[in-house]
Amino acid sequence: MMKTMNDSKLPHSRVAKHIASLPKSGIRDFFELVMTMDDVISLGVGEPDFVTPWGIREATIYSLEKGHTSYTSNLGLLSLRKAVCNYVEENYSVAYDPVHECIITVGVSEALDLILRALLEPGDEVVYHEPCYVSYPACIQMAQAIPIPIQTVEQNNFSLNPSDLEQKITSKTKVILLNFPNNPTGATLTYDQKSEIAKIAVANDLVVITDEIYSELTYENQSQSIAAFPGMKERTVFLHGFSKAYAMTGYRIGYACGPADLIDAMMKIHQYSMLCASIMGQEAALEALKHGKNDRESMKNEYLMRRNLIVKRFNKLDLSCTNPQGAFYVYPNISSTGLNSESFAKRLLKEKSVAVVPGTAFGSDGRHHIRCSYAVSMDDIEEAMKRISEFVSEV
Amino acid sequence: MEKREKILELLQQNARLTASEISDRLNFDVDEIESTIKRCETENIIRGYYTLINEDNYHVKKVRALIEVSVRPERDGGFDRVARNIGKFSEVTDVMLISGNCDLQLIVVGESLNEVANFVAQKLAPLDGVLSTRTHFMLKKYKEAGFQFEDDEDYERLKITP
Ligand SMILES: Cc1ncc(COP(=O)(O)O)c(C=O)c1O
């Protein structure tokens, strides 16, 4: 599945094979191109357009004023871990012990890397779904394990079909990696799908890593986390953070909750490679949990209205677009234009100055789709969709 | 939230949204939105639509004062009659009954400092029921009706992120 770089002129010999063979992120090229252009309307941003709510920013400043500039416990501030565990119990119906079953990390990014490295040995297989967040196959490969993708499809609203998952399981499979609501499709899982996947995990004695970074941004039919199903708590690592729900991407704070042996193994790597997450960020995160609910809800409400608008506009253009139930992305099918996603994105950028991300950045099967983020102001969505409409009628 | 509440919330942020734009955002029927707005207008729930102007960026600058007024309450009706009468002056744009050291708070607009001062001395203070006034001239406005008057500076935000 992974593309390898075969350019023999590059001095690869010094670089470890499993790193040299990592593909460049598909977004990278595109990013370079966009940076050279002015006046681009970008639907390519995978982070909230909102600035972190002022109450949280103000608490960060206060934390500095008080002189809280030290390291924290490797696991993170106990006060934050307690607040996190309360929040997770209230909202996801799984109770974790803040002392042994929770670790604060530098974003979900670090948490994902830690748990993969803690679990995997060379040759182990990780089953995950594509399209997916760009880091998944790369992080699995960096942990020297084998990424085994399952394609999710438009006809199924990009949800994961449990029987497709079951077919990919072999004697080498160790982990199932899930991300719903999903980046880049906005897909969610139903209660029944989670229940089926949970049964498969139990029957095959697998660990489930669930990246729930978009879970607060679920617009319809929210169901409990897969960690809350019978037999799952002891085999699930629940990853979450503050980046999306509280518009705190730059703070770099995330966390993992899970069985004590796995959190302890993650802690070992984290203590030697990261030491701890920044205390300013941790104190801001605590404030977000204490007082951030109203801001969180009003941002969610705004995303929902933007989703309604953008989905309507795409479907008017005859670019079929499933109505995503979560996150802040739509993943329309552009095959009716006769272009593949990369040339669609490049030409749209050059001809209309609108940036979108080609689906190929999120998996090998992405040539018919583009990812458009609606973490963008209403006015920009309207203008971008006007330009996309012109573009589609011209190609 | 009921539909009417959601529609009003949007209009309160942007009175120029058309029914079809509201429909794009909320997925309600256009006809239903139009009739809801009509009903709010006839039922006096929507009292008017106005434009928020940042006068610091505009050559026509008016003088505004925030005026606290102490009023003698009346046996029937408390402060209502005086408040209504004060509101009848075209110079007065806002009248609120408030708790605290005074009773009413007004915003008064004029072309010059003098004009506002004269209004207070000649019209407002002598009014039957007005016991005292305290005038604060407004120097600069930073935020009104939820709108900040200055944007944050741009910085190097990425245009594409995973
Ligand atoms: C699915 C998914 N997981 C993880 C991350 C990274 O999150 P964090 O900022 O917590 O590292 C992102 C960010 O875009 C994401 O989309």
Coordinates of C-alpha atoms and ligand atoms in Angstrom, one line a residue:
Chain A
M1 CA 0.0 0.0 0.0
M2 CA 2.8 2.4 0.8
K3 CA 4.5 4.2 -2.0
T4 CA 8.3 4.0 -1.8
M5 CA 10.7 6.6 -2.9
N6 CA 13.1 5.1 -5.4
D7 CA 15.1 8.1 -6.4
S8 CA 18.6 6.6 -6.4
K9 CA 20.2 10.1 -6.4
L10 CA 19.0 10.7 -2.8
P11 CA 21.5 9.7 -0.2
H12 CA 19.3 7.0 1.3
S13 CA 22.0 4.7 2.5
R14 CA 22.4 6.4 5.9
V15 CA 18.7 6.5 6.6
A16 CA 17.1 3.5 8.3
K17 CA 15.1 1.4 5.8
H18 CA 11.8 1.7 7.5
I19 CA 12.1 5.5 7.5
A20 CA 13.5 5.8 4.0
S21 CA 10.6 3.9 2.7
L22 CA 8.0 6.1 4.3
P23 CA 6.1 8.1 1.7
K24 CA 6.1 11.9 1.9
S25 CA 2.7 13.1 3.2
G26 CA 0.5 13.6 0.1
I27 CA -0.4 17.0 1.4
R28 CA 3.2 18.2 1.4
D29 CA 3.5 19.0 -2.4
F30 CA 0.3 20.7 -2.5
F31 CA 1.2 22.7 0.6
E32 CA 4.3 24.1 -1.1
L33 CA 2.3 25.1 -4.1
V34 CA -0.4 26.9 -2.1
M35 CA 2.2 28.8 0.0
T36 CA 3.5 30.5 -3.2
M37 CA 0.0 31.9 -4.0
D38 CA -1.8 34.9 -2.6
D39 CA -5.6 35.3 -2.1
V40 CA -6.3 31.6 -1.9
I41 CA -9.5 30.6 -0.3
S42 CA -8.5 27.4 1.4
L43 CA -10.9 24.5 2.2
G44 CA -7.7 22.6 2.9
V45 CA -7.3 23.3 6.6
G46 CA -7.7 20.4 9.1
E47 CA -8.0 22.7 12.1
P48 CA -10.7 25.0 13.5
D49 CA -10.7 28.5 12.0
F50 CA -11.7 29.8 15.4
V51 CA -9.2 31.2 17.7
T52 CA -9.0 29.4 21.1
P53 CA -11.8 30.8 23.3
W54 CA -10.6 33.8 25.2
G55 CA -11.4 32.3 28.6
I56 CA -8.9 29.5 27.9
R57 CA -6.3 31.9 26.5
E58 CA -6.7 34.1 29.5
A59 CA -6.1 31.1 31.8
T60 CA -2.9 30.3 29.9
I61 CA -1.7 33.9 30.6
Y62 CA -2.7 33.5 34.3
S63 CA -0.7 30.3 34.5
L64 CA 2.3 32.1 33.3
E65 CA 1.7 35.0 35.6
K66 CA 1.7 32.6 38.6
G67 CA 5.0 31.4 37.4
H68 CA 3.9 27.8 36.5
T69 CA 6.7 27.2 34.0
S70 CA 8.2 23.9 35.3
Y71 CA 8.0 20.3 34.1
T72 CA 5.0 18.3 35.3
S73 CA 4.7 14.6 36.3
N74 CA 5.5 12.4 33.3
L75 CA 1.9 11.4 33.2
G76 CA 0.7 15.0 33.3
L77 CA -0.8 17.2 36.0
L78 CA -2.9 15.0 38.3
S79 CA -5.5 17.7 38.4
L80 CA -5.8 17.5 34.7
R81 CA -5.9 13.7 34.6
K82 CA -8.7 13.8 37.2
A83 CA -10.7 16.3 35.1
V84 CA -10.0 14.2 32.0
C85 CA -11.2 11.0 33.6
N86 CA -14.4 12.7 34.9
Y87 CA -15.1 14.2 31.5
V88 CA -14.5 10.8 29.8
E89 CA -16.8 9.0 32.3
E90 CA -19.5 11.6 31.9
N91 CA -19.5 11.8 28.1
Y92 CA -18.3 8.4 27.0
S93 CA -19.5 6.2 29.9
V94 CA -16.2 4.6 30.6
A95 CA -14.6 5.1 34.0
Y96 CA -10.8 5.4 34.2
D97 CA -8.5 5.7 37.2
P98 CA -6.5 9.0 36.8
V99 CA -3.5 7.6 38.5
H100 CA -3.0 4.4 36.5
E101 CA -5.1 4.6 33.4
C102 CA -4.5 8.1 31.9
I103 CA -1.6 9.9 30.4
I104 CA -1.4 13.5 29.0
T105 CA 0.5 13.7 25.7
V106 CA 1.6 16.2 23.2
G107 CA -1.6 15.9 21.1
V108 CA -3.3 12.8 19.9
S109 CA -0.3 12.7 17.5
E110 CA 2.1 11.7 20.3
A111 CA -0.4 9.4 22.0
L112 CA -0.9 7.4 18.8
D113 CA 2.8 7.1 18.3
L114 CA 3.3 5.9 21.9
I115 CA 0.6 3.3 21.8
L116 CA 1.7 1.9 18.5
R117 CA 5.3 1.7 19.6
A118 CA 4.3 0.2 23.0
L119 CA 2.3 -2.5 21.3
L120 CA 3.9 -3.5 18.1
E121 CA 6.8 -5.7 17.1
P122 CA 8.2 -6.2 13.6
G123 CA 5.7 -8.2 11.5
D124 CA 2.6 -7.4 13.6
E125 CA -0.3 -6.2 11.6
V126 CA -2.6 -3.3 12.3
V127 CA -5.9 -3.2 10.6
Y128 CA -7.3 0.3 9.9
H129 CA -9.7 1.9 7.5
E130 CA -8.9 4.1 4.5
P131 CA -9.5 7.0 3.7
C132 CA -7.8 8.0 7.0
Y133 CA -5.7 10.6 8.7
V134 CA -2.4 10.8 6.9
S135 CA -0.3 9.7 10.0
Y136 CA -1.9 6.3 10.4
P137 CA 0.0 4.1 7.9
A138 CA 3.2 6.1 8.5
C139 CA 3.1 5.7 12.3
I140 CA 2.4 2.0 12.0
Q141 CA 5.4 1.7 9.7
M142 CA 7.6 3.7 12.0
A143 CA 6.7 1.1 14.7
Q144 CA 8.0 -1.5 12.2
A145 CA 4.6 -3.1 11.9
I146 CA 2.5 -3.7 8.8
P147 CA -0.4 -1.4 7.9
I148 CA -3.4 -3.3 6.6
P149 CA -6.0 -0.9 5.2
I150 CA -9.7 -1.6 4.6
Q151 CA -11.4 0.6 2.1
T152 CA -14.5 2.3 3.3
V153 CA -16.9 3.3 0.5
E154 CA -19.2 6.1 -0.4
Q155 CA -22.2 3.7 -0.8
N156 CA -21.8 2.9 2.8
N157 CA -21.3 6.6 3.9
F158 CA -17.6 5.7 4.5
S159 CA -18.6 3.8 7.6
L160 CA -16.7 0.7 8.4
N161 CA -18.4 -2.5 7.6
P162 CA -17.6 -5.0 10.4
S163 CA -17.5 -8.0 8.0
D164 CA -14.9 -6.2 5.8
L165 CA -12.8 -5.8 9.0
E166 CA -13.2 -9.4 9.9
Q167 CA -11.9 -10.5 6.6
K168 CA -8.6 -8.7 7.1
I169 CA -7.8 -10.3 10.4
T170 CA -5.0 -12.9 10.3
S171 CA -2.9 -14.6 12.9
K172 CA -0.5 -11.6 12.8
T173 CA -3.2 -9.0 13.5
K174 CA -2.6 -7.3 16.8
V175 CA -4.5 -4.0 16.7
I176 CA -7.5 -2.4 15.1
L177 CA -7.2 1.3 14.7
L178 CA -10.4 3.4 14.4
N179 CA -11.1 7.0 13.8
F180 CA -14.8 8.0 13.9
P181 CA -16.0 10.7 13.3
N182 CA -13.4 10.4 10.5
N183 CA -10.9 12.7 8.9
P184 CA -11.3 13.1 5.9
T185 CA -14.9 11.8 5.4
G186 CA -16.8 12.9 8.4
A187 CA -18.2 9.4 8.7
T188 CA -19.4 8.0 12.0
L189 CA -20.2 4.5 13.3
T190 CA -23.6 3.4 14.5
Y191 CA -24.1 1.7 17.8
D192 CA -24.6 -1.6 16.0
Q193 CA -21.4 -1.3 14.0
K194 CA -19.4 -0.6 17.1
S195 CA -21.0 -3.5 18.9
E196 CA -20.1 -5.8 16.0
I197 CA -16.5 -4.5 15.8
A198 CA -16.2 -4.9 19.6
K199 CA -17.3 -8.6 19.3
I200 CA -14.7 -9.2 16.6
A201 CA -12.0 -7.6 18.8
V202 CA -13.0 -9.8 21.7
A203 CA -13.2 -13.0 19.7
N204 CA -9.8 -12.4 18.2
D205 CA -8.2 -11.0 21.3
L206 CA -7.2 -7.7 19.6
V207 CA -6.4 -4.3 21.0
V208 CA -8.6 -1.4 19.7
I209 CA -7.1 2.0 19.4
T210 CA -9.9 4.6 19.0
D211 CA -9.0 8.1 17.9
E212 CA -12.0 10.1 19.1
I213 CA -10.5 13.6 18.5
Y214 CA -13.7 14.7 16.6
S215 CA -16.2 13.0 18.9
E216 CA -17.6 16.2 20.3
L217 CA -18.4 17.2 16.7
T218 CA -21.0 14.5 16.2
Y219 CA -24.1 16.1 14.7
E220 CA -26.6 13.2 14.6
N221 CA -27.0 9.9 16.3
Q222 CA -24.2 10.0 18.7
S223 CA -23.5 6.6 20.3
Q224 CA -21.3 5.5 23.1
S225 CA -17.6 4.9 22.6
I226 CA -16.5 1.5 21.5
A227 CA -14.5 1.4 24.8
A228 CA -17.8 1.2 26.7
F229 CA -19.0 -2.1 25.1
P230 CA -18.7 -5.4 27.0
G231 CA -15.2 -6.8 27.3
M232 CA -13.8 -3.7 25.6
K233 CA -12.4 -1.5 28.4
E234 CA -9.5 -3.9 29.0
R235 CA -8.5 -4.0 25.3
T236 CA -9.3 -0.4 24.2
V237 CA -7.0 2.6 24.2
F238 CA -9.1 5.7 24.0
L239 CA -7.3 8.7 22.4
H240 CA -8.6 12.2 22.6
G241 CA -7.4 15.8 23.0
F242 CA -8.2 19.4 22.9
S243 CA -7.3 20.4 19.4
K244 CA -10.6 20.2 17.6
A245 CA -13.4 20.6 20.2
Y246 CA -11.8 23.6 21.9
A247 CA -9.9 25.0 18.9
M248 CA -6.6 24.4 20.7
T249 CA -4.4 22.8 18.0
G250 CA -1.4 25.0 18.8
Y251 CA -1.5 24.0 22.5
R252 CA -0.6 20.4 21.6
I253 CA -2.4 18.7 24.4
G254 CA -4.0 15.2 24.1
Y255 CA -4.4 12.2 26.2
A256 CA -4.8 8.4 26.3
C257 CA -7.0 6.4 28.6
G258 CA -6.7 2.7 28.7
P259 CA -5.7 -0.4 30.7
A260 CA -2.9 0.3 33.2
D261 CA -0.3 -2.0 31.6
L262 CA -0.6 -0.2 28.3
I263 CA -0.7 3.3 29.8
D264 CA 2.4 2.3 31.8
A265 CA 4.2 1.1 28.6
M266 CA 3.3 4.4 26.9
M267 CA 4.6 6.3 29.9
K268 CA 7.9 4.6 29.6
I269 CA 8.4 5.8 26.0
H270 CA 7.0 9.2 26.8
Q271 CA 9.2 9.8 29.9
Y272 CA 12.4 9.2 27.9
S273 CA 11.4 10.8 24.6
M274 CA 9.1 13.7 25.6
L275 CA 9.3 14.0 29.4
C276 CA 6.0 15.7 29.6
A277 CA 3.5 18.0 27.8
S278 CA 4.0 21.7 28.4
I279 CA 2.5 22.9 31.7
M280 CA 0.9 26.0 30.1
G281 CA -0.9 23.8 27.7
Q282 CA -2.0 21.4 30.4
E283 CA -3.3 24.3 32.6
A284 CA -5.2 25.7 29.6
A285 CA -6.7 22.2 29.0
L286 CA -7.9 22.1 32.6
E287 CA -9.6 25.4 32.1
A288 CA -11.2 24.1 28.9
L289 CA -12.7 21.1 30.8
K290 CA -13.8 23.3 33.6
H291 CA -15.4 26.2 31.7
G292 CA -15.2 25.6 28.0
K293 CA -18.5 23.9 27.4
N294 CA -20.5 26.9 26.1
D295 CA -17.8 27.9 23.7
R296 CA -17.4 24.3 22.5
E297 CA -21.2 24.1 21.9
S298 CA -21.4 27.3 20.0
M299 CA -18.5 26.3 17.7
K300 CA -20.2 23.0 17.1
N301 CA -23.4 24.8 16.2
E302 CA -21.6 26.9 13.7
Y303 CA -19.9 23.9 12.1
L304 CA -23.3 22.2 11.8
M305 CA -24.7 25.2 9.9
R306 CA -21.6 25.3 7.6
R307 CA -22.0 21.6 6.9
N308 CA -25.6 22.0 5.9
L309 CA -24.6 24.8 3.5
I310 CA -21.6 23.1 1.9
V311 CA -23.3 19.7 1.5
K312 CA -26.3 21.5 -0.2
R313 CA -23.9 23.4 -2.6
F314 CA -22.0 20.3 -3.6
N315 CA -25.1 18.3 -4.3
K316 CA -26.4 21.1 -6.4
L317 CA -23.3 20.8 -8.6
D318 CA -23.9 17.1 -9.3
L319 CA -20.8 16.3 -7.3
S320 CA -22.2 13.6 -5.0
C321 CA -21.5 14.3 -1.4
T322 CA -22.6 12.2 1.5
N323 CA -24.0 14.1 4.4
P324 CA -21.2 13.6 7.0
Q325 CA -22.5 13.2 10.6
G326 CA -19.3 14.4 12.3
A327 CA -16.0 16.3 12.2
F328 CA -15.7 19.3 9.9
Y329 CA -15.0 17.7 6.5
V330 CA -16.9 16.8 3.4
Y331 CA -15.5 14.3 0.9
P332 CA -17.4 14.8 -2.3
N333 CA -17.0 12.6 -5.4
I334 CA -15.6 14.5 -8.3
S335 CA -15.5 11.7 -10.9
S336 CA -18.4 13.3 -12.9
T337 CA -15.9 16.0 -14.0
G338 CA -13.7 13.4 -15.7
L339 CA -10.7 14.6 -13.6
N340 CA -8.8 12.6 -11.0
S341 CA -8.6 14.2 -7.6
E342 CA -5.0 15.4 -8.0
S343 CA -5.6 17.2 -11.3
F344 CA -8.9 18.5 -10.0
A345 CA -7.2 20.0 -6.9
K346 CA -4.2 21.4 -8.9
R347 CA -6.3 22.9 -11.6
L348 CA -8.9 24.3 -9.1
L349 CA -6.0 26.0 -7.3
K350 CA -4.4 27.4 -10.4
E351 CA -7.6 28.5 -12.2
K352 CA -9.8 29.6 -9.3
S353 CA -7.4 30.0 -6.3
V354 CA -9.4 27.5 -4.2
A355 CA -7.4 25.0 -2.2
V356 CA -8.8 21.5 -1.5
V357 CA -7.0 18.3 -0.7
P358 CA -7.0 15.4 -3.1
G359 CA -8.4 12.2 -1.7
T360 CA -5.1 10.4 -2.6
A361 CA -3.5 12.1 0.4
F362 CA -5.7 9.9 2.6
G363 CA -5.4 6.5 1.0
S364 CA -4.7 4.8 -2.3
D365 CA -8.3 4.8 -3.3
G366 CA -8.8 8.5 -3.1
R367 CA -8.6 9.4 -6.8
H368 CA -12.4 10.2 -7.1
H369 CA -12.7 12.3 -4.0
I370 CA -11.5 15.6 -2.6
R371 CA -11.5 16.7 1.1
C372 CA -13.0 20.1 1.8
S373 CA -12.9 21.4 5.3
Y374 CA -15.7 23.5 6.5
A375 CA -13.8 24.9 9.4
V376 CA -13.9 28.1 7.3
S377 CA -16.1 31.1 7.5
M378 CA -19.6 31.0 5.9
D379 CA -18.5 33.8 3.5
D380 CA -15.5 31.8 2.4
I381 CA -17.6 28.7 1.9
E382 CA -20.0 30.6 -0.3
E383 CA -17.3 32.2 -2.4
A384 CA -15.3 28.9 -2.7
M385 CA -18.4 27.1 -3.8
K386 CA -19.2 29.7 -6.3
R387 CA -15.7 29.3 -7.8
I388 CA -15.9 25.5 -7.7
S389 CA -19.2 25.7 -9.5
E390 CA -17.6 27.9 -12.2
F391 CA -14.7 25.5 -12.4
V392 CA -16.9 22.4 -12.8
S393 CA -18.9 24.0 -15.6
E394 CA -15.7 24.9 -17.4
V395 CA -13.8 21.6 -17.3
Chain B
M1 CA -34.0 24.7 20.5
E2 CA -37.2 25.5 18.7
K3 CA -37.1 26.6 15.1
R4 CA -38.1 30.2 15.8
E5 CA -35.3 30.6 18.3
K6 CA -32.7 29.3 15.8
I7 CA -33.9 31.7 13.1
L8 CA -33.9 34.6 15.5
E9 CA -30.4 33.8 16.7
L10 CA -29.1 33.9 13.2
L11 CA -30.9 37.2 12.4
Q12 CA -29.6 38.7 15.5
Q13 CA -26.0 38.1 14.3
N14 CA -26.8 39.1 10.7
A15 CA -30.1 40.8 9.9
R16 CA -29.4 40.7 6.2
L17 CA -29.5 37.0 5.9
T18 CA -32.2 36.0 3.4
A19 CA -34.7 33.2 4.1
S20 CA -32.9 31.1 1.5
E21 CA -29.5 31.7 3.3
I22 CA -31.1 30.8 6.6
S23 CA -32.5 27.7 4.9
D24 CA -29.0 26.7 3.7
R25 CA -27.7 26.8 7.2
L26 CA -30.6 25.3 9.2
N27 CA -32.1 23.0 6.6
F28 CA -35.6 24.4 7.2
D29 CA -38.1 25.1 4.5
V30 CA -37.8 28.6 3.0
D31 CA -41.5 29.3 3.2
E32 CA -41.6 28.3 6.8
I33 CA -38.7 30.6 7.6
E34 CA -40.4 33.5 5.8
S35 CA -43.7 33.0 7.6
T36 CA -41.9 32.7 11.0
I37 CA -40.1 36.0 10.4
K38 CA -43.3 37.7 9.3
R39 CA -45.0 36.5 12.4
C40 CA -42.2 37.7 14.6
E41 CA -42.5 41.1 13.0
T42 CA -46.3 41.4 13.5
E43 CA -46.1 40.0 17.0
N44 CA -43.5 42.7 17.8
I45 CA -40.8 40.1 18.6
I46 CA -38.7 41.5 15.9
R47 CA -38.8 45.3 16.5
G48 CA -36.5 46.4 13.7
Y49 CA -33.2 45.9 11.9
Y50 CA -30.3 48.2 12.1
T51 CA -26.7 48.5 10.8
L52 CA -23.8 48.5 13.1
I53 CA -21.4 51.2 12.0
N54 CA -17.8 51.6 13.3
E55 CA -17.8 55.4 13.5
D56 CA -14.0 55.4 14.2
N57 CA -13.6 54.5 10.6
Y58 CA -16.1 56.9 9.2
H59 CA -16.0 60.6 8.7
V60 CA -19.3 61.4 10.2
K61 CA -18.7 61.2 13.9
K62 CA -21.4 61.8 16.4
V63 CA -21.0 62.5 20.1
R64 CA -22.5 59.9 22.3
A65 CA -23.1 60.0 26.1
L66 CA -24.0 57.4 28.5
I67 CA -26.3 59.0 31.1
E68 CA -27.4 57.7 34.4
V69 CA -30.7 59.1 35.6
S70 CA -32.2 58.9 39.1
V71 CA -36.0 58.9 39.0
R72 CA -38.7 59.3 41.5
P73 CA -40.9 56.2 41.1
E74 CA -44.6 56.7 40.9
R75 CA -47.3 54.9 42.9
D76 CA -48.8 53.3 39.8
G77 CA -46.3 52.2 37.2
G78 CA -42.9 52.8 39.0
F79 CA -40.4 54.1 36.5
D80 CA -42.4 53.3 33.3
R81 CA -44.0 56.7 32.6
V82 CA -40.8 58.7 33.0
A83 CA -38.8 56.1 31.1
R84 CA -41.3 56.3 28.2
N85 CA -41.3 60.1 28.2
I86 CA -37.5 60.2 28.1
G87 CA -37.5 57.8 25.2
K88 CA -39.7 60.1 23.2
F89 CA -36.8 62.5 22.6
S90 CA -35.2 61.8 19.3
E91 CA -31.8 62.5 20.9
V92 CA -32.2 59.4 23.1
T93 CA -31.3 56.1 21.3
D94 CA -31.4 53.7 24.3
V95 CA -33.3 53.6 27.6
M96 CA -32.8 50.9 30.1
L97 CA -34.0 50.4 33.7
I98 CA -31.1 49.2 35.7
S99 CA -30.2 48.1 39.2
G100 CA -27.6 49.9 41.3
N101 CA -26.9 53.5 42.1
C102 CA -29.3 55.0 39.6
D103 CA -32.5 53.9 37.9
L104 CA -32.3 54.5 34.2
Q105 CA -29.4 54.4 31.8
L106 CA -29.6 56.2 28.5
I107 CA -27.6 56.7 25.5
V108 CA -27.9 60.2 24.0
V109 CA -26.6 61.2 20.6
G110 CA -25.8 64.7 19.3
E111 CA -23.6 66.5 16.8
S112 CA -21.4 68.1 19.4
L113 CA -20.5 68.0 23.1
N114 CA -22.5 71.2 23.5
E115 CA -25.6 69.8 21.9
V116 CA -25.6 66.8 24.2
A117 CA -24.9 69.0 27.3
N118 CA -27.7 71.4 26.4
F119 CA -30.1 68.5 25.9
V120 CA -29.3 67.3 29.4
A121 CA -29.6 70.7 31.0
Q122 CA -32.6 71.9 29.2
K123 CA -34.7 68.8 28.4
L124 CA -33.7 65.9 30.5
A125 CA -32.9 67.3 33.9
P126 CA -36.0 69.5 34.2
L127 CA -38.3 66.6 33.3
D128 CA -41.0 65.8 35.9
G129 CA -39.8 62.9 38.0
V130 CA -36.1 63.2 37.1
L131 CA -34.1 63.7 40.3
S132 CA -30.5 63.8 39.1
T133 CA -28.4 62.9 36.1
R134 CA -24.8 61.9 35.6
T135 CA -23.3 62.2 32.1
H136 CA -20.4 60.1 30.8
F137 CA -19.2 61.0 27.3
M138 CA -18.2 58.0 25.2
L139 CA -14.6 58.2 23.9
K140 CA -14.1 55.0 22.0
K141 CA -16.1 51.9 21.3
Y142 CA -14.4 48.5 21.3
K143 CA -17.3 46.1 21.0
E144 CA -21.0 46.4 20.3
A145 CA -23.8 43.8 20.0
G146 CA -21.2 41.0 20.0
F147 CA -19.0 42.6 17.3
Q148 CA -15.4 43.5 18.1
F149 CA -14.4 46.7 16.3
E150 CA -10.9 45.6 15.6
D151 CA -9.7 42.4 14.0
D152 CA -6.7 40.5 15.4
E153 CA -3.6 40.8 13.4
D154 CA -2.9 38.2 10.8
Y155 CA -0.1 35.8 11.4
E156 CA 1.4 32.8 9.6
R157 CA -1.5 30.5 9.7
L158 CA -1.2 27.5 7.5
K159 CA -3.4 27.2 4.4
I160 CA -3.2 23.4 4.2
T161 CA -3.0 21.1 7.2
P162 CA -3.7 17.4 7.5
Ligands
LIG1 C1 -7.9 11.9 13.0 C2 -6.9 12.8 13.6 N1 -6.2 12.3 14.6 C3 -5.2 13.1 15.2 C4 -5.0 14.4 14.8 C5 -3.9 15.2 15.5 O1 -4.4 15.8 16.6 P1 -3.5 16.5 17.7 O2 -3.5 17.9 17.4 O3 -4.2 16.2 19.0 O4 -2.1 15.9 17.7 C6 -5.7 14.9 13.8 C7 -5.5 16.3 13.3 O5 -5.8 16.7 12.2 C8 -6.7 14.1 13.2 O6 -7.5 14.6 12.2

